[in-house]
CSV table of C-alpha atoms and ligand atoms in Angstrom, one decimal:
chain,number,residue,atom,x,y,z
A,1,UNK,CA,122.8,85.7,80.2
A,2,UNK,CA,123.6,83.5,76.7
A,3,UNK,CA,121.0,82.8,74.5
A,4,UNK,CA,122.2,78.5,76.1
A,5,UNK,CA,122.1,80.3,79.5
A,6,UNK,CA,118.0,81.7,78.8
A,7,UNK,CA,117.3,77.9,77.0
A,8,UNK,CA,118.1,75.8,80.2
A,9,UNK,CA,116.4,78.2,82.7
A,10,UNK,CA,113.4,77.7,80.4
A,11,UNK,CA,113.5,74.2,80.4
A,12,UNK,CA,114.2,73.9,83.8
A,13,UNK,CA,111.1,75.9,84.6
A,14,UNK,CA,109.3,73.8,82.0
A,15,UNK,CA,110.5,70.7,84.1
A,16,UNK,CA,109.4,72.0,87.1
A,17,UNK,CA,106.4,73.1,85.7
A,18,UNK,CA,105.2,69.6,84.6
A,19,UNK,CA,106.3,68.2,87.9
A,20,UNK,CA,103.3,70.9,89.6
A,21,UNK,CA,101.0,69.3,87.4
A,22,UNK,CA,101.8,65.7,87.9
A,23,UNK,CA,101.7,65.7,91.4
A,24,UNK,CA,99.1,67.9,92.1
A,25,UNK,CA,96.8,67.6,89.6
A,26,UNK,CA,94.1,71.4,90.2
A,27,UNK,CA,91.4,69.7,89.2
A,28,UNK,CA,92.0,67.6,92.8
A,29,UNK,CA,93.9,69.6,94.6
A,30,UNK,CA,93.6,72.0,97.4
A,31,UNK,CA,93.9,75.5,96.5
A,32,UNK,CA,96.3,76.4,99.1
A,33,UNK,CA,98.2,73.0,98.9
A,34,UNK,CA,98.6,73.9,95.4
A,35,UNK,CA,99.9,77.0,96.1
A,36,UNK,CA,102.4,75.4,98.2
A,37,UNK,CA,103.9,72.7,96.5
A,38,UNK,CA,103.7,76.0,94.0
A,39,UNK,CA,105.9,78.6,95.8
A,40,UNK,CA,108.8,75.3,97.2
A,41,UNK,CA,108.9,74.6,93.6
A,42,UNK,CA,110.5,78.9,93.2
A,43,UNK,CA,107.3,79.0,91.1
A,44,UNK,CA,105.9,81.5,93.1
A,45,UNK,CA,107.2,84.6,92.0
A,46,UNK,CA,110.7,83.1,89.4
A,47,UNK,CA,112.1,85.9,90.1
A,48,UNK,CA,112.8,86.3,94.1
A,49,UNK,CA,115.8,84.5,95.8
A,50,UNK,CA,115.5,80.2,95.4
A,51,UNK,CA,113.8,79.3,99.4
A,52,UNK,CA,111.6,82.5,99.2
A,53,UNK,CA,109.2,81.4,96.2
A,54,UNK,CA,111.8,82.0,93.7
A,55,UNK,CA,114.6,80.8,91.6
A,56,UNK,CA,116.5,84.1,91.1
A,57,UNK,CA,115.4,83.6,87.6
A,58,UNK,CA,114.3,86.7,84.7
A,59,UNK,CA,110.5,87.6,85.5
A,60,UNK,CA,109.8,86.9,82.6
A,61,UNK,CA,109.0,83.7,83.1
A,62,UNK,CA,106.3,83.9,85.5
A,63,UNK,CA,104.5,84.6,83.0
A,64,UNK,CA,105.0,81.5,81.1
A,65,UNK,CA,104.8,79.9,84.8
A,66,UNK,CA,101.2,81.6,85.0
A,67,UNK,CA,99.6,80.5,81.5
A,68,UNK,CA,100.4,77.2,81.6
A,69,UNK,CA,99.0,77.0,85.3
A,70,UNK,CA,96.1,78.6,84.3
A,71,UNK,CA,95.6,76.8,81.3
A,72,UNK,CA,95.9,73.6,83.4
A,73,UNK,CA,92.7,74.8,85.4
A,74,UNK,CA,94.7,76.2,88.5
A,75,UNK,CA,94.7,78.6,90.7
A,76,UNK,CA,95.5,82.3,90.8
A,77,UNK,CA,96.8,83.4,94.0
A,78,UNK,CA,96.0,87.1,93.4
A,79,UNK,CA,92.3,87.1,93.3
A,80,UNK,CA,92.5,86.0,97.8
A,81,UNK,CA,95.1,88.1,98.3
A,82,UNK,CA,95.2,90.5,96.1
A,83,UNK,CA,97.6,93.0,98.6
A,84,UNK,CA,99.9,90.5,99.7
A,85,UNK,CA,100.5,89.1,96.3
A,86,UNK,CA,100.7,92.0,94.6
A,87,UNK,CA,102.3,94.7,96.9
A,88,UNK,CA,103.3,93.2,100.2
A,89,UNK,CA,105.1,90.0,99.0
A,90,UNK,CA,107.4,92.2,96.4
A,91,UNK,CA,107.9,94.2,99.1
A,92,UNK,CA,108.9,92.1,102.1
A,93,UNK,CA,111.8,90.2,99.6
A,94,UNK,CA,113.2,93.8,99.6
A,95,UNK,CA,113.2,94.6,102.8
A,96,UNK,CA,112.8,92.1,104.9
A,97,UNK,CA,115.0,90.3,106.8
A,98,UNK,CA,115.8,86.3,106.2
A,99,UNK,CA,113.7,85.6,109.1
A,100,UNK,CA,110.5,87.6,107.7
A,101,UNK,CA,111.3,86.0,104.3
A,102,UNK,CA,110.8,83.2,105.6
A,103,UNK,CA,107.8,83.5,107.9
A,104,UNK,CA,105.7,85.6,105.7
A,105,UNK,CA,106.1,84.8,102.1
A,106,UNK,CA,104.9,81.1,101.9
A,107,UNK,CA,101.0,81.5,103.5
A,108,UNK,CA,101.0,85.0,102.0
A,109,UNK,CA,101.5,83.2,98.4
A,110,UNK,CA,99.0,79.9,99.5
A,111,UNK,CA,96.4,82.7,100.9
A,112,UNK,CA,96.5,81.1,104.4
A,113,UNK,CA,97.3,84.8,105.5
A,114,UNK,CA,95.5,87.4,104.4
A,115,UNK,CA,97.6,91.2,103.9
A,116,UNK,CA,96.6,94.7,103.8
A,117,UNK,CA,98.1,97.5,103.0
A,118,UNK,CA,97.8,100.1,105.8
A,119,UNK,CA,98.9,103.5,104.4
A,120,UNK,CA,96.2,106.0,103.6
A,121,UNK,CA,94.9,108.4,106.4
A,122,UNK,CA,91.9,110.8,106.8
A,123,UNK,CA,94.9,113.4,106.7
A,124,UNK,CA,96.6,112.1,104.1
A,125,UNK,CA,95.8,109.9,100.8
A,126,UNK,CA,97.8,111.4,97.9
A,127,UNK,CA,100.2,113.2,100.6
A,128,UNK,CA,100.6,110.0,101.6
A,129,UNK,CA,104.0,111.2,103.7
A,130,UNK,CA,102.4,113.6,105.4
A,131,UNK,CA,100.7,111.3,107.4
A,132,UNK,CA,100.6,111.4,111.4
A,133,UNK,CA,99.8,108.3,113.1
A,134,UNK,CA,102.8,107.6,115.5
A,135,UNK,CA,105.3,105.1,116.5
A,136,UNK,CA,107.8,105.3,119.3
A,137,UNK,CA,110.3,103.1,120.2
A,138,UNK,CA,110.3,101.5,123.6
A,139,UNK,CA,113.3,99.3,124.1
A,140,UNK,CA,112.6,96.1,121.8
A,141,UNK,CA,109.4,97.4,121.0
A,142,UNK,CA,107.5,100.3,119.5
A,143,UNK,CA,104.2,101.7,120.4
A,144,UNK,CA,101.7,102.5,117.7
A,145,UNK,CA,99.5,105.4,118.2
A,146,UNK,CA,97.2,106.5,115.2
A,147,UNK,CA,93.7,105.8,112.6
A,148,UNK,CA,94.5,104.6,108.9
A,149,UNK,CA,91.6,104.3,106.9
A,150,UNK,CA,90.2,102.7,103.0
A,151,UNK,CA,92.2,99.9,104.1
A,152,UNK,CA,90.6,97.2,101.7
A,153,UNK,CA,90.3,93.5,103.3
A,154,UNK,CA,91.7,94.2,106.5
A,155,UNK,CA,88.8,92.2,108.2
A,156,UNK,CA,89.7,89.5,107.5
A,157,UNK,CA,94.0,90.7,107.1
A,158,UNK,CA,96.3,88.3,109.1
A,159,UNK,CA,99.3,90.8,108.4
A,160,UNK,CA,99.2,94.9,107.4
A,161,UNK,CA,102.0,96.7,105.6
A,162,UNK,CA,102.3,99.5,108.3
A,163,UNK,CA,103.8,103.4,107.7
A,164,UNK,CA,104.4,105.3,110.8
A,165,UNK,CA,105.8,108.4,111.5
A,166,UNK,CA,108.5,107.4,114.4
A,167,UNK,CA,110.5,110.9,113.9
A,168,UNK,CA,108.3,114.3,113.7
A,169,UNK,CA,111.5,116.5,113.7
A,170,UNK,CA,112.8,115.2,110.2
A,171,UNK,CA,111.4,116.1,107.1
A,172,UNK,CA,108.5,114.7,106.2
A,173,UNK,CA,110.0,111.7,103.5
A,174,UNK,CA,112.3,110.8,106.0
A,175,UNK,CA,110.3,111.0,109.0
A,176,UNK,CA,108.8,107.2,108.4
A,177,UNK,CA,109.3,103.8,109.3
A,178,UNK,CA,107.8,100.9,107.8
A,179,UNK,CA,106.2,98.0,109.6
A,180,UNK,CA,104.8,94.8,109.5
A,181,UNK,CA,101.4,94.6,111.9
A,182,UNK,CA,99.6,91.6,113.7
A,183,UNK,CA,95.9,92.8,112.8
A,184,UNK,CA,95.3,90.4,115.7
A,185,UNK,CA,97.6,92.4,118.2
A,186,UNK,CA,96.1,94.2,121.1
A,187,UNK,CA,94.9,97.4,120.4
A,188,UNK,CA,94.3,96.7,116.9
A,189,UNK,CA,90.8,97.6,116.2
A,190,UNK,CA,89.1,97.3,112.2
A,191,UNK,CA,85.8,99.1,111.7
A,192,UNK,CA,84.0,98.4,108.3
A,193,UNK,CA,83.2,101.7,105.5
A,194,UNK,CA,80.6,101.1,103.7
A,195,UNK,CA,80.7,101.7,99.9
A,196,UNK,CA,77.9,102.7,97.4
A,197,UNK,CA,78.0,99.3,96.0
A,198,UNK,CA,76.7,98.5,99.3
A,199,UNK,CA,80.1,96.2,100.3
A,200,UNK,CA,82.0,96.7,103.0
A,201,UNK,CA,85.5,95.7,100.6
A,202,UNK,CA,87.3,98.5,103.2
A,203,UNK,CA,88.0,99.9,106.5
A,204,UNK,CA,89.3,102.6,109.0
A,205,UNK,CA,92.1,101.3,111.0
A,206,UNK,CA,92.5,102.6,114.6
A,207,UNK,CA,96.1,102.3,116.9
A,208,UNK,CA,96.0,102.5,120.2
A,209,UNK,CA,99.1,101.9,121.8
A,210,UNK,CA,99.6,98.3,119.8
A,211,UNK,CA,103.0,97.3,120.5
A,212,UNK,CA,105.1,96.0,117.1
A,213,UNK,CA,108.4,94.0,118.0
A,214,UNK,CA,111.8,95.8,116.9
A,215,UNK,CA,112.5,92.8,114.0
A,216,UNK,CA,109.1,94.0,112.6
A,217,UNK,CA,110.6,96.3,111.0
A,218,UNK,CA,111.3,96.6,107.3
A,219,UNK,CA,114.3,98.2,106.3
A,220,UNK,CA,115.4,100.6,109.2
A,221,UNK,CA,114.1,103.4,110.7
A,222,UNK,CA,113.4,106.1,108.2
A,223,UNK,CA,113.0,103.8,105.3
A,224,UNK,CA,109.4,104.2,105.8
A,225,UNK,CA,109.3,106.5,102.6
A,226,UNK,CA,111.7,103.9,100.8
A,227,UNK,CA,109.8,100.7,101.1
A,228,UNK,CA,106.4,102.1,100.4
A,229,UNK,CA,108.6,103.7,97.0
A,230,UNK,CA,108.3,100.0,96.1
A,231,UNK,CA,104.6,98.6,97.4
A,232,UNK,CA,103.4,101.6,95.3
A,233,UNK,CA,105.2,100.8,92.1
A,234,UNK,CA,104.2,97.6,92.2
A,235,UNK,CA,100.7,98.4,93.7
A,236,UNK,CA,100.3,100.5,90.1
A,237,UNK,CA,101.6,98.2,88.4
A,238,UNK,CA,99.1,95.0,90.4
A,239,UNK,CA,96.1,97.6,89.5
A,240,UNK,CA,96.7,98.9,85.9
A,241,UNK,CA,99.4,96.8,84.5
A,242,UNK,CA,97.5,93.0,84.0
A,243,UNK,CA,97.7,92.1,80.4
A,244,UNK,CA,94.2,90.3,79.8
A,245,UNK,CA,93.2,89.0,76.2
A,246,UNK,CA,92.3,91.3,74.0
A,247,UNK,CA,88.7,92.1,73.7
A,248,UNK,CA,88.1,90.3,77.8
A,249,UNK,CA,87.9,92.5,80.7
A,250,UNK,CA,85.2,95.5,81.0
A,251,UNK,CA,85.2,96.0,77.3
A,252,UNK,CA,84.4,92.1,76.7
A,253,UNK,CA,81.1,92.9,79.1
A,254,UNK,CA,79.9,95.5,77.1
A,255,UNK,CA,80.3,93.5,73.6
A,256,UNK,CA,78.4,90.7,75.3
A,257,UNK,CA,75.9,93.5,76.6
A,258,UNK,CA,76.0,94.9,73.4
A,259,UNK,CA,75.2,91.3,71.1
A,260,UNK,CA,72.1,90.8,73.5
A,261,UNK,CA,70.5,93.8,72.7
A,262,UNK,CA,67.6,94.0,70.2
A,263,UNK,CA,68.4,95.8,66.9
A,264,UNK,CA,66.6,98.3,67.8
A,265,UNK,CA,68.9,99.3,70.4
A,266,UNK,CA,71.7,99.0,68.2
A,267,UNK,CA,72.1,102.6,66.8
A,268,UNK,CA,75.0,104.0,65.3
A,269,UNK,CA,75.8,105.9,68.2
A,270,UNK,CA,76.0,103.4,70.9
A,271,UNK,CA,77.9,101.4,68.3
A,272,UNK,CA,80.4,104.6,67.5
A,273,UNK,CA,80.7,105.0,71.1
A,274,UNK,CA,81.3,101.2,71.9
A,275,UNK,CA,84.0,101.0,69.3
A,276,UNK,CA,85.7,104.3,70.4
A,277,UNK,CA,86.2,102.1,73.7
A,278,UNK,CA,87.4,99.2,72.4
A,279,UNK,CA,90.3,100.9,70.7
A,280,UNK,CA,91.1,102.4,74.0
A,281,UNK,CA,90.6,99.2,75.8
A,282,UNK,CA,93.0,97.4,73.0
A,283,UNK,CA,96.0,100.5,73.2
A,284,UNK,CA,96.3,100.3,76.9
A,285,UNK,CA,96.1,96.0,76.5
A,286,UNK,CA,99.6,96.5,74.3
A,287,UNK,CA,100.9,100.0,76.3
A,288,UNK,CA,100.6,97.1,79.1
A,289,UNK,CA,102.4,94.5,77.1
A,290,UNK,CA,105.1,97.2,76.2
A,291,UNK,CA,105.6,97.8,79.7
A,292,UNK,CA,105.4,94.5,80.5
A,293,UNK,CA,108.5,94.0,78.5
A,294,UNK,CA,110.6,96.7,79.3
A,295,UNK,CA,110.2,95.4,83.1
A,296,UNK,CA,112.1,92.6,81.5
A,297,UNK,CA,115.1,94.1,80.9
A,298,UNK,CA,115.0,95.5,84.3
A,299,UNK,CA,114.2,99.6,82.8
A,300,UNK,CA,110.4,100.2,84.0
A,301,UNK,CA,109.3,103.3,82.6
A,302,UNK,CA,106.1,105.9,82.8
A,303,UNK,CA,104.3,103.3,81.9
A,304,UNK,CA,103.2,101.9,85.2
A,305,UNK,CA,101.7,105.4,85.7
A,306,UNK,CA,99.7,105.4,82.5
A,307,UNK,CA,98.6,102.4,82.8
A,308,UNK,CA,97.1,102.6,85.8
A,309,UNK,CA,95.8,106.3,84.5
A,310,UNK,CA,94.4,105.2,81.0
A,311,UNK,CA,93.4,101.4,82.5
A,312,UNK,CA,90.8,103.6,85.6
A,313,UNK,CA,89.4,106.3,83.2
A,314,UNK,CA,88.6,103.3,80.2
A,315,UNK,CA,87.0,101.2,82.6
A,316,UNK,CA,84.7,103.9,84.3
A,317,UNK,CA,83.5,105.0,80.8
A,318,UNK,CA,83.1,101.6,79.7
A,319,UNK,CA,81.2,100.4,82.5
A,320,UNK,CA,79.2,103.9,81.9
A,321,UNK,CA,77.8,102.8,78.6
A,322,UNK,CA,76.8,99.8,80.1
A,323,UNK,CA,74.5,100.8,82.2
A,324,UNK,CA,73.5,103.9,79.4
A,325,UNK,CA,73.2,100.2,77.0
A,326,UNK,CA,70.7,98.7,79.6
A,327,UNK,CA,68.1,101.8,79.4
A,328,UNK,CA,66.0,101.1,82.5
A,329,UNK,CA,67.4,98.2,83.1
A,330,UNK,CA,70.4,99.7,84.3
A,331,UNK,CA,68.5,101.4,87.4
A,332,UNK,CA,68.1,98.1,88.8
A,333,UNK,CA,70.3,96.7,91.8
A,334,UNK,CA,70.1,93.5,93.6
A,335,UNK,CA,70.5,94.6,97.1
A,336,UNK,CA,72.3,97.0,99.0
A,337,UNK,CA,72.7,94.9,101.9
A,338,UNK,CA,75.8,95.1,103.5
A,339,UNK,CA,78.1,92.8,102.7
A,340,UNK,CA,81.5,92.0,104.0
A,341,UNK,CA,83.0,90.5,100.8
A,342,UNK,CA,86.5,88.3,101.3
A,343,UNK,CA,87.4,89.6,98.1
A,344,UNK,CA,88.2,93.1,96.7
A,345,UNK,CA,87.0,94.7,93.4
A,346,UNK,CA,84.6,91.4,92.8
A,347,UNK,CA,81.2,92.8,91.0
A,348,UNK,CA,78.7,90.1,90.0
A,349,UNK,CA,76.0,92.8,87.8
A,350,UNK,CA,77.4,95.3,85.6
A,351,UNK,CA,75.3,97.9,87.9
A,352,UNK,CA,77.9,96.9,90.7
A,353,UNK,CA,80.7,96.7,88.3
A,354,UNK,CA,79.5,100.7,87.6
A,355,UNK,CA,79.5,101.7,91.3
A,356,UNK,CA,82.7,100.4,91.2
A,357,UNK,CA,85.0,101.5,89.1
A,358,UNK,CA,84.1,104.7,89.9
A,359,UNK,CA,86.9,104.0,92.7
A,360,UNK,CA,89.4,103.1,90.2
A,361,UNK,CA,91.0,106.2,89.1
A,362,UNK,CA,90.9,106.9,93.3
A,363,UNK,CA,92.5,104.0,94.7
A,364,UNK,CA,96.1,103.7,94.4
A,365,UNK,CA,96.8,107.0,93.3
A,366,UNK,CA,94.4,109.3,92.3
A,367,UNK,CA,94.1,110.1,88.0
A,368,UNK,CA,95.2,113.8,88.8
A,369,UNK,CA,98.1,112.7,91.1
A,370,UNK,CA,99.1,110.0,87.5
A,371,UNK,CA,98.6,113.0,85.5
A,372,UNK,CA,101.2,115.3,87.9
A,373,UNK,CA,103.7,112.4,88.4
A,374,UNK,CA,103.9,111.6,83.9
A,375,UNK,CA,103.5,115.8,84.2
A,376,UNK,CA,106.2,115.8,85.5
A,377,UNK,CA,108.9,112.5,85.0
A,378,UNK,CA,107.7,112.5,81.2
A,379,UNK,CA,107.1,115.3,79.6
A,380,UNK,CA,109.2,117.4,82.1
A,381,UNK,CA,107.1,120.0,82.7
A,382,UNK,CA,107.3,122.5,85.7
A,383,UNK,CA,107.0,120.6,89.7
A,384,UNK,CA,103.5,120.7,91.4
A,385,UNK,CA,103.8,122.9,94.6
A,386,UNK,CA,105.5,121.7,97.2
A,387,UNK,CA,105.8,124.1,100.3
A,388,UNK,CA,106.7,121.6,103.0
A,389,UNK,CA,109.4,119.6,101.1
A,390,UNK,CA,112.0,120.9,103.3
A,391,UNK,CA,110.4,121.9,107.1
A,392,UNK,CA,110.5,119.7,110.0
A,393,UNK,CA,107.4,117.6,109.9
A,394,UNK,CA,106.2,118.9,112.9
A,395,UNK,CA,106.5,122.6,111.5
A,396,UNK,CA,104.3,121.7,108.7
A,397,UNK,CA,100.1,123.7,109.9
A,398,UNK,CA,97.5,120.5,108.8
A,399,UNK,CA,94.2,120.5,110.9
B,401,FAD,C1,88.1,101.4,96.8
B,401,FAD,C2,89.8,102.2,97.4
B,401,FAD,C3,90.8,100.6,98.0
B,401,FAD,C4,91.4,101.1,98.2
B,401,FAD,N1,92.2,100.6,99.4
B,401,FAD,C5,93.1,101.3,100.3
B,401,FAD,C6,94.1,100.5,101.5
B,401,FAD,O1,94.6,99.1,101.4
B,401,FAD,N2,95.3,101.2,101.9
B,401,FAD,C7,95.5,102.3,101.5
B,401,FAD,O2,96.5,103.0,102.5
B,401,FAD,N3,94.5,103.6,101.2
B,401,FAD,C8,94.0,102.6,100.1
B,401,FAD,N4,93.4,103.6,99.6
B,401,FAD,C9,93.3,105.0,99.6
B,401,FAD,C10,94.2,105.3,98.3
B,401,FAD,O3,94.9,105.1,97.9
B,401,FAD,C11,93.6,107.0,98.8
B,401,FAD,O4,92.0,107.5,98.5
B,401,FAD,C12,94.4,107.9,97.6
B,401,FAD,O5,95.3,108.1,97.4
B,401,FAD,C13,92.8,109.4,97.3
B,401,FAD,O6,94.0,110.2,98.5
B,401,FAD,P1,92.6,110.3,99.4
B,401,FAD,O7,91.4,109.8,99.5
B,401,FAD,O8,93.5,111.1,101.3
B,401,FAD,O9,92.2,112.6,98.3
B,401,FAD,P2,92.8,113.8,98.7
B,401,FAD,O10,94.5,113.4,98.4
B,401,FAD,O11,92.7,114.2,99.0
B,401,FAD,O12,92.7,114.2,97.2
B,401,FAD,C14,91.4,114.2,97.4
B,401,FAD,C15,91.5,115.3,95.9
B,401,FAD,O13,92.4,116.2,95.6
B,401,FAD,C16,92.7,115.7,94.0
B,401,FAD,N5,94.5,116.6,94.8
B,401,FAD,C17,95.0,115.6,96.1
B,401,FAD,N6,96.1,116.7,95.6
B,401,FAD,C18,96.8,116.5,94.2
B,401,FAD,C19,97.8,117.0,93.7
B,401,FAD,N7,98.9,117.6,94.0
B,401,FAD,N8,97.7,117.6,92.6
B,401,FAD,C20,96.1,117.3,91.7
B,401,FAD,N9,95.0,116.9,92.1
B,401,FAD,C21,95.3,116.2,94.0
B,401,FAD,C22,92.9,114.1,94.3
B,401,FAD,O14,93.3,113.9,93.2
B,401,FAD,C23,91.5,113.8,94.6
B,401,FAD,O15,90.2,114.4,93.5
B,401,FAD,C24,91.9,103.0,98.6
B,401,FAD,C25,91.0,103.8,97.7
B,401,FAD,C26,89.8,103.6,96.9
B,401,FAD,C27,89.3,104.3,96.8
């Protein structure tokens, strides 16, 4: 792309943002209406094709769009539909048919239809490719049976991105197929799973003879692993790759807490701990900026896994320091009454944030698995032991 073309793109996008904010002032416009207009102008995911929420332009322009919209008080589509916006949308646009893109992307972006990710099972989380839920073809439909687990926001979801085993005789990665499933279809049962925060933001989901139309497949039969990689790559960036302003987020909360403490509680050791965490947070932030720059020129590096790993660990350590700094107050907790939140990863107190942060090194791929990826793909260390790679899934021992 020449400099002139790129300037023209900037200008075109700038004009469209002006139009969006002029015609739909954020303060007076319903969130779904604003987001609908943003989608129609191609400013939802600017790198998506025209007519599907984008303009087919460089993704770097999305940062400009988001910044201008947020500064003007516009909504962030991630909060209401984090899994849909961050992971399922990019998967549908890459693997879906034109009909699927047409049907799903707009209400996903506006938050009118929430999405969930139905990957993990009781017997396969890190080893997700070993999953057991089955899909069996029946004419123009597939009949699905099995159990999924840890399904965030399934209780408010309209659609799920589901991966099932459709060929038991293929090796484990080759026998998977991805579908869009209607979470209100007969045979779909969603049960709450309560977390240590007291809330149940995730669920177990049972499929009993659930029928899914063949047209709801993403990619082809047997493409499930490749489809999932699109989702998982986006998940890591979505969870660990955001670039917040310097000193904001968890470390910002810790600094504010520090400032509120009486002088006698601000000892040198705690100050040292806080500074070390501030530096780790800033290094993570700068790494994420570098990763975002690399993604823009089309060479995503290992930073997605680095960001996920480093972000999870520093978040846990920051909130741990917070409850330490709070002293006995850190033990106080509002209520353990079970609630079914409508947003994921929310925490209104530091104590809850501390409990919720424990999940950071599990969700979206555990820290151990991230280290494996970095060890193998970046450092070139010997691979993990994989005894089932060349064996038909049906012959792999499991309990
Ligand atoms: C809050 C939260 C929300 C979630 N939301 C969703 C969701 O919406 N949809 C969804 O599909 N899933 C979701 N998950 C599931 C998540 O992806 C899995 O929990 C995660 O991948 C780990 O799988 P597992 O729980 O089965 O643990 P396991 O894979 O059984 O791992 C157990 C332990 O063994 C370690 N381990 C496993 N394999 C290796 C290895 N090869 N080398 C070294 N150590 C290893 C792990 O690091 C871990 O410490 C969520 C999880 C959490 C905590």
